[in-house]
Short mmCIF file of C-alpha atoms in Angstrom, two decimals:
data_model
loop_
_atom_site.label_atom_id
_atom_site.label_comp_id
_atom_site.label_asym_id
_atom_site.label_seq_id
_atom_site.Cartn_x
_atom_site.Cartn_y
_atom_site.Cartn_z
CA UNK A 1 50.75 23.69 -9.60
CA UNK A 2 48.64 26.67 -8.81
CA UNK A 3 45.44 24.64 -8.79
CA UNK A 4 47.00 22.05 -6.55
CA UNK A 5 48.00 24.69 -4.10
CA UNK A 6 44.54 26.17 -4.31
CA UNK A 7 42.97 22.81 -3.64
CA UNK A 8 45.25 22.18 -0.75
CA UNK A 9 44.23 25.48 0.66
CA UNK A 10 40.60 24.63 0.04
CA UNK A 11 40.97 21.33 1.85
CA UNK A 12 42.60 23.15 4.71
CA UNK A 13 39.78 25.64 4.83
CA UNK A 14 37.19 22.88 4.62
CA UNK A 15 38.92 21.00 7.35
CA UNK A 16 39.04 23.95 9.60
CA UNK A 17 35.47 24.79 8.93
CA UNK A 18 34.01 27.89 10.38
CA UNK A 19 36.94 30.15 10.70
CA UNK A 20 36.49 32.60 13.46
CA UNK A 21 33.92 30.56 15.31
CA UNK A 22 34.58 29.58 18.87
CA UNK A 23 34.17 25.93 17.94
CA UNK A 24 34.89 24.18 14.68
CA UNK A 25 31.79 22.09 14.91
CA UNK A 26 28.71 24.00 15.99
CA UNK A 27 27.17 20.66 16.90
CA UNK A 28 29.67 20.26 19.71
CA UNK A 29 29.14 23.74 21.09
CA UNK A 30 27.45 22.64 24.27
CA UNK A 31 26.40 26.15 25.20
CA UNK A 32 23.60 25.96 22.63
CA UNK A 33 22.33 22.54 23.64
CA UNK A 34 19.96 23.78 26.27
CA UNK A 35 18.39 26.18 23.84
CA UNK A 36 17.97 23.55 21.14
CA UNK A 37 16.59 20.93 23.49
CA UNK A 38 14.12 23.39 24.98
CA UNK A 39 12.78 24.46 21.59
CA UNK A 40 12.76 20.87 20.36
CA UNK A 41 10.59 19.82 23.28
CA UNK A 42 8.24 22.75 22.65
CA UNK A 43 8.02 21.80 18.99
CA UNK A 44 7.39 18.14 19.71
CA UNK A 45 4.67 18.94 22.22
CA UNK A 46 2.96 21.29 19.76
CA UNK A 47 3.11 18.75 16.94
CA UNK A 48 1.95 15.97 19.24
CA UNK A 49 -1.09 17.91 20.39
CA UNK A 50 -1.98 19.12 16.90
CA UNK A 51 -1.72 15.57 15.60
CA UNK A 52 -3.49 13.77 18.39
CA UNK A 53 -6.24 16.35 18.96
CA UNK A 54 -7.00 17.53 15.44
CA UNK A 55 -5.39 15.55 12.69
CA UNK A 56 -5.72 11.95 13.76
CA UNK A 57 -9.41 11.99 14.73
CA UNK A 58 -10.13 13.84 11.53
CA UNK A 59 -8.26 11.48 9.24
CA UNK A 60 -9.57 8.46 11.12
CA UNK A 61 -13.14 9.72 10.72
CA UNK A 62 -12.60 10.52 7.06
CA UNK A 63 -11.18 7.06 6.45
CA UNK A 64 -14.03 5.45 8.37
CA UNK A 65 -16.56 7.56 6.48
CA UNK A 66 -14.97 6.64 3.19
CA UNK A 67 -15.03 2.97 4.14
CA UNK A 68 -18.68 3.36 5.10
CA UNK A 69 -19.48 5.09 1.84
CA UNK A 70 -17.72 2.43 -0.13
CA UNK A 71 -19.53 -0.29 1.79
CA UNK A 72 -22.86 1.46 1.28
CA UNK A 73 -22.21 1.95 -2.39
CA UNK A 74 -21.26 -1.66 -2.75
CA UNK A 75 -24.42 -2.69 -0.92
CA UNK A 76 -26.49 -0.41 -3.17
CA UNK A 77 -24.82 -1.85 -6.22
CA UNK A 78 -25.52 -5.33 -4.92
CA UNK A 79 -29.15 -4.38 -4.38
CA UNK A 80 -29.46 -2.94 -7.87
CA UNK A 81 -27.90 -6.06 -9.27
CA UNK A 82 -30.43 -8.12 -7.31
CA UNK A 83 -33.21 -5.97 -8.74
CA UNK A 84 -31.90 -6.40 -12.23
CA UNK A 85 -31.79 -10.14 -11.69
CA UNK A 86 -35.36 -10.07 -10.40
CA UNK A 87 -36.49 -8.04 -13.39
CA UNK A 88 -34.83 -10.50 -15.67
CA UNK A 89 -36.51 -13.33 -13.85
CA UNK A 90 -39.90 -11.66 -14.12
CA UNK A 91 -39.32 -11.04 -17.79
CA UNK A 92 -38.38 -14.64 -18.33
CA UNK A 93 -41.43 -15.73 -16.40
CA UNK A 94 -43.69 -13.51 -18.48
CA UNK A 95 -42.07 -14.83 -21.59
CA UNK A 96 -42.60 -18.41 -20.48
CA UNK A 97 -46.24 -17.69 -19.59
CA UNK A 98 -46.87 -16.06 -22.92
CA UNK A 99 -45.25 -18.94 -24.68
CA UNK A 100 -47.35 -21.44 -22.72
CA UNK A 101 -50.48 -19.41 -23.50
CA UNK A 102 -49.64 -19.38 -27.16
CA UNK A 103 -49.03 -23.12 -27.10
CA UNK A 104 -52.37 -23.63 -25.40
CA UNK A 105 -54.16 -21.51 -27.99
CA UNK A 106 -52.49 -23.39 -30.76
CA UNK A 107 -53.46 -26.70 -29.19
CA UNK A 108 -57.03 -25.48 -28.74
CA UNK A 109 -57.24 -24.36 -32.32
CA UNK A 110 -55.79 -27.63 -33.45
CA UNK A 111 -58.28 -29.56 -31.33
CA UNK A 112 -61.19 -27.50 -32.67
CA UNK A 113 -60.09 -28.04 -36.21
CA UNK A 114 -59.66 -31.71 -35.54
CA UNK A 115 -63.16 -31.89 -34.08
CA UNK A 116 -64.67 -30.14 -37.07
CA UNK A 117 -62.72 -32.33 -39.33
CA UNK A 118 -63.82 -35.43 -37.47
CA UNK A 119 -67.41 -34.32 -37.63
CA UNK A 120 -67.19 -33.61 -41.31
CA UNK A 121 -65.47 -36.92 -41.89
CA UNK A 122 -68.10 -38.79 -39.92
CA UNK A 123 -70.87 -37.08 -41.83
CA UNK A 124 -69.22 -37.84 -45.09
CA UNK A 125 -68.69 -41.42 -43.99
CA UNK A 126 -72.32 -41.73 -43.03
CA UNK A 127 -73.44 -40.34 -46.34
CA UNK A 128 -71.12 -42.60 -48.18
CA UNK A 129 -72.36 -45.57 -46.16
CA UNK A 130 -75.97 -44.63 -46.85
CA UNK A 131 -75.30 -44.24 -50.50
CA UNK A 132 -73.47 -47.54 -50.61
CA UNK A 133 -76.27 -49.31 -48.84
CA UNK A 134 -78.77 -47.85 -51.28
CA UNK A 135 -76.66 -48.84 -54.20
CA UNK A 136 -76.26 -52.35 -52.84
CA UNK A 137 -79.98 -52.58 -52.39
CA UNK A 138 -80.49 -51.49 -55.95
CA UNK A 139 -77.89 -53.92 -57.15
CA UNK A 140 -79.55 -56.69 -55.17
CA UNK A 141 -82.91 -55.75 -56.64
CA UNK A 142 -81.47 -55.72 -60.10
CA UNK A 143 -79.79 -59.02 -59.44
CA UNK A 144 -82.98 -60.52 -58.11
CA UNK A 145 -84.85 -59.16 -61.11
CA UNK A 146 -82.26 -60.65 -63.40
CA UNK A 147 -82.48 -64.02 -61.69
CA UNK A 148 -86.21 -64.08 -61.99
CA UNK A 149 -85.96 -63.21 -65.66
CA UNK A 150 -83.42 -66.00 -66.09
CA UNK A 151 -85.76 -68.49 -64.38
CA UNK A 152 -88.65 -67.35 -66.58
CA UNK A 153 -86.59 -67.56 -69.72
CA UNK A 154 -85.26 -70.96 -68.71
CA UNK A 155 -88.79 -72.32 -68.01
CA UNK A 156 -90.14 -71.01 -71.23
CA UNK A 157 -87.17 -72.28 -73.18
CA UNK A 158 -87.41 -75.66 -71.50
CA UNK A 159 -91.20 -75.90 -72.25
CA UNK A 160 -90.59 -74.95 -75.82
CA UNK A 161 -87.76 -77.44 -76.11
CA UNK A 162 -89.84 -80.18 -74.64
CA UNK A 163 -92.73 -79.30 -76.97
CA UNK A 164 -90.50 -79.28 -79.98
CA UNK A 165 -89.05 -82.62 -79.07
CA UNK A 166 -92.54 -83.96 -79.01
CA UNK A 167 -93.05 -84.35 -75.45
CA UNK A 168 -95.71 -82.98 -73.44
CA UNK A 169 -94.53 -81.50 -70.42
CA UNK A 170 -96.52 -80.25 -67.68
CA UNK A 171 -95.56 -76.96 -66.31
CA UNK A 172 -95.01 -78.23 -62.78
CA UNK A 173 -92.20 -80.68 -63.48
CA UNK A 174 -90.46 -78.23 -65.81
CA UNK A 175 -90.42 -75.59 -63.13
CA UNK A 176 -89.12 -78.06 -60.59
CA UNK A 177 -86.31 -79.15 -62.87
CA UNK A 178 -85.31 -75.63 -63.75
CA UNK A 179 -85.29 -74.64 -60.12
CA UNK A 180 -83.16 -77.67 -59.25
CA UNK A 181 -80.69 -76.75 -61.96
CA UNK A 182 -80.57 -73.13 -60.94
CA UNK A 183 -79.93 -74.15 -57.38
CA UNK A 184 -77.20 -76.56 -58.32
CA UNK B 1 56.70 22.63 16.28
CA UNK B 2 55.00 20.42 18.80
CA UNK B 3 51.65 21.90 17.87
CA UNK B 4 52.33 21.20 14.24
CA UNK B 5 53.01 17.55 14.93
CA UNK B 6 49.78 17.31 16.90
CA UNK B 7 47.98 18.99 14.01
CA UNK B 8 49.49 16.52 11.58
CA UNK B 9 48.49 13.60 13.77
CA UNK B 10 44.94 14.90 13.81
CA UNK B 11 44.77 15.04 10.06
CA UNK B 12 46.32 11.61 9.63
CA UNK B 13 43.98 10.16 12.20
CA UNK B 14 40.97 11.75 10.54
CA UNK B 15 42.06 10.41 7.19
CA UNK B 16 42.51 6.94 8.61
CA UNK B 17 39.12 7.09 10.25
CA UNK B 18 37.46 7.65 6.90
CA UNK B 19 38.52 4.14 5.90
CA UNK B 20 35.68 2.91 8.06
CA UNK B 21 33.32 4.24 5.39
CA UNK B 22 34.64 1.54 3.09
CA UNK B 23 33.51 -1.13 5.51
CA UNK B 24 30.10 0.44 5.74
CA UNK B 25 29.95 0.54 1.95
CA UNK B 26 30.78 -3.16 1.74
CA UNK B 27 28.12 -3.94 4.33
CA UNK B 28 25.40 -1.89 2.67
CA UNK B 29 26.27 -3.28 -0.73
CA UNK B 30 26.16 -6.81 0.66
CA UNK B 31 22.72 -6.28 2.15
CA UNK B 32 21.29 -4.61 -0.94
CA UNK B 33 22.81 -7.20 -3.26
CA UNK B 34 21.53 -10.13 -1.26
CA UNK B 35 18.12 -8.51 -1.03
CA UNK B 36 18.05 -8.11 -4.78
CA UNK B 37 19.15 -11.71 -5.32
CA UNK B 38 16.45 -12.94 -3.00
CA UNK B 39 13.88 -10.61 -4.51
CA UNK B 40 14.60 -11.87 -7.99
CA UNK B 41 14.15 -15.46 -6.84
CA UNK B 42 10.90 -14.77 -5.10
CA UNK B 43 9.55 -11.41 -6.24
CA UNK B 44 6.23 -11.88 -4.48
CA UNK B 45 7.88 -11.92 -1.05
CA UNK B 46 10.06 -8.87 -1.70
CA UNK B 47 7.66 -6.03 -0.75
CA UNK B 48 7.09 -7.56 2.67
CA UNK B 49 10.81 -7.48 3.41
CA UNK B 50 11.35 -3.82 2.54
CA UNK B 51 11.28 -2.84 6.21
CA UNK B 52 13.92 -5.43 7.08
CA UNK B 53 16.03 -4.21 4.19
CA UNK B 54 16.00 -0.65 5.43
CA UNK B 55 16.65 -1.66 9.03
CA UNK B 56 19.59 -3.76 7.93
CA UNK B 57 21.00 -0.98 5.80
CA UNK B 58 20.54 1.45 8.68
CA UNK B 59 22.46 -0.79 11.07
CA UNK B 60 25.30 -1.31 8.63
CA UNK B 61 25.42 2.35 7.76
CA UNK B 62 25.48 3.44 11.39
CA UNK B 63 28.93 1.93 11.82
CA UNK B 64 30.21 3.92 8.89
CA UNK B 65 28.68 7.02 10.39
CA UNK B 66 30.60 6.27 13.60
CA UNK B 67 33.88 6.38 11.72
CA UNK B 68 32.78 9.60 10.10
CA UNK B 69 31.99 10.92 13.53
CA UNK B 70 35.43 9.98 14.79
CA UNK B 71 36.98 11.79 11.83
CA UNK B 72 34.95 14.88 12.65
CA UNK B 73 35.85 14.68 16.32
CA UNK B 74 39.52 14.42 15.46
CA UNK B 75 39.30 17.35 13.13
CA UNK B 76 37.25 19.69 15.22
CA UNK B 77 36.99 18.58 18.79
CA UNK B 78 40.40 17.25 19.76
CA UNK C 1 40.96 23.95 19.58
CA UNK C 2 42.56 26.64 17.61
CA UNK C 3 41.24 27.61 14.23
CA UNK C 4 43.66 29.46 12.06
CA UNK C 5 42.19 32.00 9.69
CA UNK C 6 43.62 30.42 6.61
CA UNK C 7 42.06 29.91 3.21
CA UNK C 8 40.92 33.50 2.91
CA UNK C 9 44.06 34.48 1.05
CA UNK C 10 43.75 31.87 -1.69
CA UNK C 11 40.42 32.86 -3.15
CA UNK C 12 38.60 29.80 -1.83
CA UNK C 13 36.22 30.64 0.92
CA UNK C 14 34.73 27.40 2.10
CA UNK C 15 33.07 27.20 5.47
CA UNK C 16 31.03 23.99 5.39
CA UNK C 17 30.18 24.18 9.07
CA UNK C 18 28.94 27.75 9.09
CA UNK C 19 25.48 26.63 8.09
CA UNK C 20 25.11 24.77 11.37
CA UNK C 21 25.84 27.74 13.61
CA UNK C 22 23.14 28.53 16.10
CA UNK C 23 22.65 32.25 16.40
CA UNK C 24 20.12 34.48 18.11
CA UNK C 25 17.52 35.81 15.75
CA UNK C 26 17.08 39.25 17.30
CA UNK C 27 20.63 40.29 18.07
CA UNK C 28 22.48 39.65 21.27
CA UNK C 29 25.43 37.37 21.81
CA UNK C 30 24.44 35.05 24.60
CA UNK C 31 22.25 32.04 23.93
CA UNK C 32 20.14 31.25 26.95
CA UNK C 33 17.75 28.30 26.93
CA UNK C 34 14.81 30.59 26.09
CA UNK C 35 16.55 32.71 23.44
CA UNK C 36 14.75 32.78 20.11
CA UNK C 37 17.32 31.51 17.65
CA UNK C 38 17.34 30.22 14.10
CA UNK C 39 16.67 26.82 15.64
CA UNK C 40 13.41 28.20 16.97
CA UNK C 41 12.53 29.73 13.64
CA UNK C 42 13.10 26.60 11.57
CA UNK C 43 11.36 24.35 14.06
CA UNK C 44 8.47 26.80 13.94
CA UNK C 45 8.46 26.66 10.16
CA UNK C 46 8.42 22.86 10.37
CA UNK C 47 5.43 23.03 12.71
CA UNK C 48 3.63 25.42 10.36
CA UNK C 49 4.37 23.18 7.39
CA UNK C 50 3.05 20.15 9.25
CA UNK C 51 -0.07 22.06 10.23
CA UNK C 52 -0.51 23.26 6.64
CA UNK C 53 -0.31 19.72 5.32
CA UNK C 54 -2.07 17.75 8.02
CA UNK C 55 -4.63 20.26 9.32
CA UNK C 56 -5.40 22.65 6.48
CA UNK C 57 -4.94 19.95 3.87
CA UNK C 58 -7.59 17.77 5.47
CA UNK C 59 -9.94 20.60 6.50
CA UNK C 60 -12.51 19.75 3.84
CA UNK C 61 -12.83 16.18 5.13
CA UNK C 62 -13.69 15.16 1.61
CA UNK C 63 -14.71 11.61 0.86
CA UNK C 64 -12.93 12.00 -2.46
CA UNK C 65 -9.66 13.56 -1.24
CA UNK C 66 -7.90 16.52 -2.78
CA UNK C 67 -4.22 16.28 -3.54
CA UNK C 68 -2.96 17.55 -0.18
CA UNK C 69 -5.51 15.47 1.67
CA UNK C 70 -4.31 12.40 -0.22
CA UNK C 71 -0.75 13.10 0.86
CA UNK C 72 -1.81 13.56 4.49
CA UNK C 73 -3.82 10.34 4.39
CA UNK C 74 -0.98 8.54 2.67
CA UNK C 75 1.48 9.52 5.41
CA UNK C 76 -1.03 8.61 8.09
CA UNK C 77 -1.74 5.23 6.54
CA UNK C 78 1.91 4.50 5.86
CA UNK C 79 3.03 5.14 9.44
CA UNK C 80 -0.02 3.40 10.87
CA UNK C 81 0.72 0.29 8.85
CA UNK C 82 4.39 0.45 9.83
CA UNK C 83 3.57 0.62 13.54
CA UNK C 84 1.05 -2.18 13.22
CA UNK C 85 3.35 -4.43 11.18
CA UNK C 86 6.56 -3.86 13.08
CA UNK C 87 5.50 -3.12 16.66
CA UNK C 88 2.41 -5.32 16.68
CA UNK C 89 -1.14 -4.55 17.75
CA UNK C 90 -0.06 -3.48 21.23
CA UNK C 91 2.15 -0.84 19.70
CA UNK C 92 -0.69 0.98 17.94
CA UNK C 93 -1.33 2.91 21.16
CA UNK C 94 1.93 4.78 20.62
CA UNK C 95 1.13 5.61 17.02
CA UNK C 96 0.63 9.37 17.68
CA UNK C 97 4.13 9.67 19.07
CA UNK C 98 5.67 7.75 16.18
CA UNK C 99 3.79 9.93 13.71
CA UNK C 100 5.02 13.04 15.54
CA UNK C 101 8.61 11.85 15.27
CA UNK C 102 8.26 10.96 11.62
CA UNK C 103 6.66 14.22 10.57
CA UNK C 104 9.07 16.35 12.59
CA UNK C 105 12.15 14.61 11.19
CA UNK C 106 10.82 14.48 7.65
CA UNK C 107 9.92 18.16 7.57
CA UNK C 108 13.11 19.25 9.30
CA UNK C 109 15.17 17.27 6.80
CA UNK C 110 13.30 18.59 3.80
CA UNK C 111 13.21 22.19 5.01
CA UNK C 112 16.93 21.94 5.66
CA UNK C 113 17.44 21.35 1.95
CA UNK C 114 16.13 24.80 1.10
CA UNK C 115 18.96 27.17 0.27
CA UNK C 116 20.05 29.38 3.17
CA UNK C 117 18.05 27.30 5.62
CA UNK C 118 19.09 25.75 8.89
CA UNK C 119 18.79 22.01 9.42
CA UNK C 120 17.63 21.39 12.95
CA UNK C 121 18.04 17.61 12.66
CA UNK C 122 21.71 17.95 11.74
CA UNK C 123 22.39 18.94 15.33
CA UNK C 124 23.44 16.20 17.70
CA UNK C 125 21.62 17.96 20.51
CA UNK C 126 18.29 17.53 18.71
CA UNK C 127 18.80 13.95 17.57
CA UNK C 128 20.23 12.85 20.90
CA UNK C 129 17.15 14.23 22.60
CA UNK C 130 14.89 12.44 20.15
CA UNK C 131 16.78 9.17 20.50
CA UNK C 132 17.00 9.38 24.29
CA UNK C 133 13.29 10.01 24.52
CA UNK C 134 12.69 6.86 22.50
CA UNK C 135 15.32 4.89 24.45
CA UNK C 136 14.14 5.90 27.90
CA UNK C 137 10.50 5.63 26.89
CA UNK C 138 10.98 2.14 25.49
CA UNK C 139 13.06 0.94 28.44
CA UNK C 140 10.64 2.26 31.06
CA UNK C 141 7.68 0.96 29.10
CA UNK C 142 9.25 -2.46 28.81
CA UNK C 143 10.03 -2.61 32.52
CA UNK C 144 6.51 -1.42 33.34
CA UNK C 145 4.78 -3.81 30.98
CA UNK C 146 6.88 -6.95 31.36
CA UNK C 147 8.46 -6.29 34.72
CA UNK C 148 11.74 -8.09 35.31
CA UNK C 149 10.94 -10.30 32.32
CA UNK C 150 12.00 -7.43 30.10
CA UNK C 151 15.58 -8.20 31.07
CA UNK C 152 15.05 -11.67 29.61
CA UNK C 153 15.79 -10.26 26.18
CA UNK C 154 19.44 -10.05 27.21
CA UNK C 155 19.51 -13.75 28.16
CA UNK C 156 19.41 -15.59 24.85
CA UNK C 157 17.76 -18.89 25.74
CA UNK C 158 18.21 -20.32 22.26
CA UNK C 159 22.01 -20.27 22.63
CA UNK C 160 24.07 -22.92 24.47
CA UNK C 161 24.33 -22.24 28.20
CA UNK C 162 28.10 -21.76 28.10
CA UNK C 163 28.08 -18.76 25.81
CA UNK C 164 24.96 -17.14 27.21
CA UNK C 165 26.84 -14.83 29.62
CA UNK C 166 29.06 -13.59 26.81
CA UNK C 167 26.02 -13.03 24.63
CA UNK C 168 24.32 -11.24 27.50
CA UNK C 169 27.24 -8.81 27.76
CA UNK C 170 27.13 -8.20 24.01
CA UNK C 171 23.36 -7.76 24.11
CA UNK C 172 23.57 -5.24 26.94
CA UNK C 173 26.26 -3.28 25.16
CA UNK C 174 24.34 -3.27 21.90
CA UNK C 175 21.22 -2.22 23.79
CA UNK C 176 22.97 0.81 25.25
CA UNK C 177 24.59 1.66 21.92
CA UNK C 178 21.11 1.91 20.42
CA UNK C 179 20.44 5.56 21.29
CA UNK C 180 23.96 6.49 20.17
CA UNK C 181 23.60 4.96 16.73
CA UNK C 182 19.99 6.05 16.53
CA UNK C 183 20.90 9.71 17.01
CA UNK C 184 24.32 9.86 15.34
CA UNK C 185 22.94 8.20 12.22
CA UNK C 186 20.42 10.95 11.63
CA UNK C 187 22.66 13.86 12.55
CA UNK C 188 25.69 12.38 10.80
CA UNK C 189 23.87 11.71 7.54
CA UNK C 190 22.46 15.22 7.33
CA UNK C 191 25.59 16.95 8.55
CA UNK C 192 27.77 15.03 6.08
CA UNK C 193 25.44 15.64 3.18
CA UNK C 194 25.10 19.36 3.82
CA UNK C 195 28.83 19.78 4.45
CA UNK C 196 29.64 17.95 1.20
CA UNK C 197 27.30 20.23 -0.74
CA UNK C 198 28.94 23.27 0.82
CA UNK C 199 32.47 22.03 0.12
CA UNK C 200 31.69 21.20 -3.49
CA UNK C 201 29.83 24.45 -3.99
CA UNK C 202 32.88 26.27 -2.60
CA UNK C 203 34.95 25.02 -5.55
CA UNK C 204 32.65 26.94 -7.88
CA UNK C 205 34.73 30.08 -7.32
CA UNK C 206 37.22 28.51 -9.70
CA UNK C 207 35.76 29.31 -13.12
CA UNK C 208 37.16 26.24 -14.90
CA UNK C 209 35.44 23.67 -12.73
CA UNK C 210 32.25 25.61 -12.02
CA UNK C 211 30.09 23.77 -14.62
CA UNK C 212 31.15 20.46 -13.10
CA UNK C 213 30.38 21.87 -9.68
CA UNK C 214 26.86 22.82 -10.71
CA UNK C 215 26.25 19.29 -11.97
CA UNK C 216 27.78 17.72 -8.89
CA UNK C 217 25.77 19.89 -6.51
CA UNK C 218 22.59 19.03 -8.41
CA UNK C 219 23.35 15.31 -8.20
CA UNK C 220 24.21 15.45 -4.51
CA UNK C 221 21.12 17.54 -3.89
CA UNK C 222 19.04 14.74 -5.41
CA UNK C 223 20.86 12.21 -3.23
CA UNK C 224 20.25 14.38 -0.18
CA UNK C 225 16.56 14.51 -1.00
CA UNK C 226 16.54 10.72 -0.92
CA UNK C 227 18.61 10.66 2.26
CA UNK C 228 16.23 13.12 3.95
CA UNK C 229 13.24 10.85 3.36
CA UNK C 230 15.07 7.57 4.00
CA UNK C 231 16.56 8.78 7.28
CA UNK C 232 13.15 9.91 8.52
CA UNK C 233 11.84 6.48 7.55
CA UNK C 234 14.75 4.67 9.19
CA UNK C 235 14.48 6.64 12.42
CA UNK C 236 10.76 5.87 12.57
CA UNK C 237 11.05 2.19 11.75
CA UNK C 238 13.84 1.73 14.30
CA UNK C 239 11.60 3.38 16.86
CA UNK C 240 8.98 0.79 15.97
CA UNK C 241 11.51 -2.03 16.24
CA UNK C 242 12.55 -0.88 19.72
CA UNK C 243 8.92 -0.45 20.65
CA UNK C 244 8.27 -4.05 19.70
CA UNK C 245 10.76 -5.22 22.34
CA UNK C 246 8.98 -3.14 24.94
CA UNK C 247 5.41 -4.16 24.23
CA UNK C 248 6.38 -7.78 23.69
CA UNK C 249 5.16 -7.80 20.13
CA UNK C 250 8.00 -10.12 19.23
CA UNK C 251 6.25 -13.08 20.82
CA UNK C 252 3.18 -13.06 18.61
#
């Protein structure tokens, strides 16, 4: 009960607000309005001038400067990237050149070796051909010699045979017959 | 005794005027709830509508503040 | 208006409206328009705080901002974007004034939350002046910029002809209610919040409920912090909305 009474009293006090003031709501005390409005206008004018003369140009310039810096930095970064790309390109070019050079040298070396080889082969071929020709000549000589010997032996044998058989054979006809046989 | 009745009327009137706050509460809740429903459907569009949300809440709330003002006027200025 | 001196006898001593009393700072009873009062002092403190943040905070003009400079730039960018988005490109010219309003209201609200302080924006005189300046400024600007065409916003051409006069009456009424709601919203929110804190804090003289009171005051203080910022934002964005009507930004 006591608390209820206390709360009732509190509500009453809250409702009545500033006890002892001339007005319950200071907001509706019109005698102070002029004062408040005057100082409000002074305050607003001061803030307005501080903002428009000092703060806003400053912040605007800082923001513009920052934008400029960012743009410049981005441009620089772009440039560096371009440079890096160029360097890479140059490197690749150098690499390609070196590779081409190496290929050329290899080809040259291969060609040289081939030439030497060809020369050596040709020489060897020529030697072999010469030797073959010589050998063939010798073989031909030997064959000719052998043929002659065969003709001789055949003539002699034929003369002997004819003589043994009792005939007399002149040398001319025996030779002719042997030759005819050898040819046939 | 007459003064007491006038006093009582003031208090009753002020109490009745506070009911207007309920209406403002319904209005603000309606706006915020619908905003949330819309924002959940299309979250990407929500940040752009923040200003409209606050303006709407301010308009709805102003009416509640009027009833509060009437309560204060009854209590202190009448 | 008679205020009975009751409540003193019960142990409760709650005067939620005392904090709003305007009193001369250097003695004296009468308040003339030039008297230096607590209003003057707290508005001066608000100005000093704004200068500390916006002028001293940005004095280094650093490309990589310090903490205070970031806050100053954040506020600047936030309000600039708001004016540009809501009022349109033609409204950017009035950006300094909008920023002035925002900073003054924000700092007054926040300084008012300091214990023992005086909240200048909880006074109807202050908010009515602010709202009337916006209202008259916007109306005159609209008439100057669009001439008689400014009155066309009361004649809703998209509605059927029959109900247009009724709509026009409603539009005119709602137009003239604008400064009322604009000002009462700000003052009412702050006044209510501060009065509630005072009333609840007054219950702390009862030992049983005092722990609850501490918690409640803390919670409401947090809410008031939010209200202080949101009301500054709302006042500013409504100024931008009204400005849009005047500069014709609605047609773009």
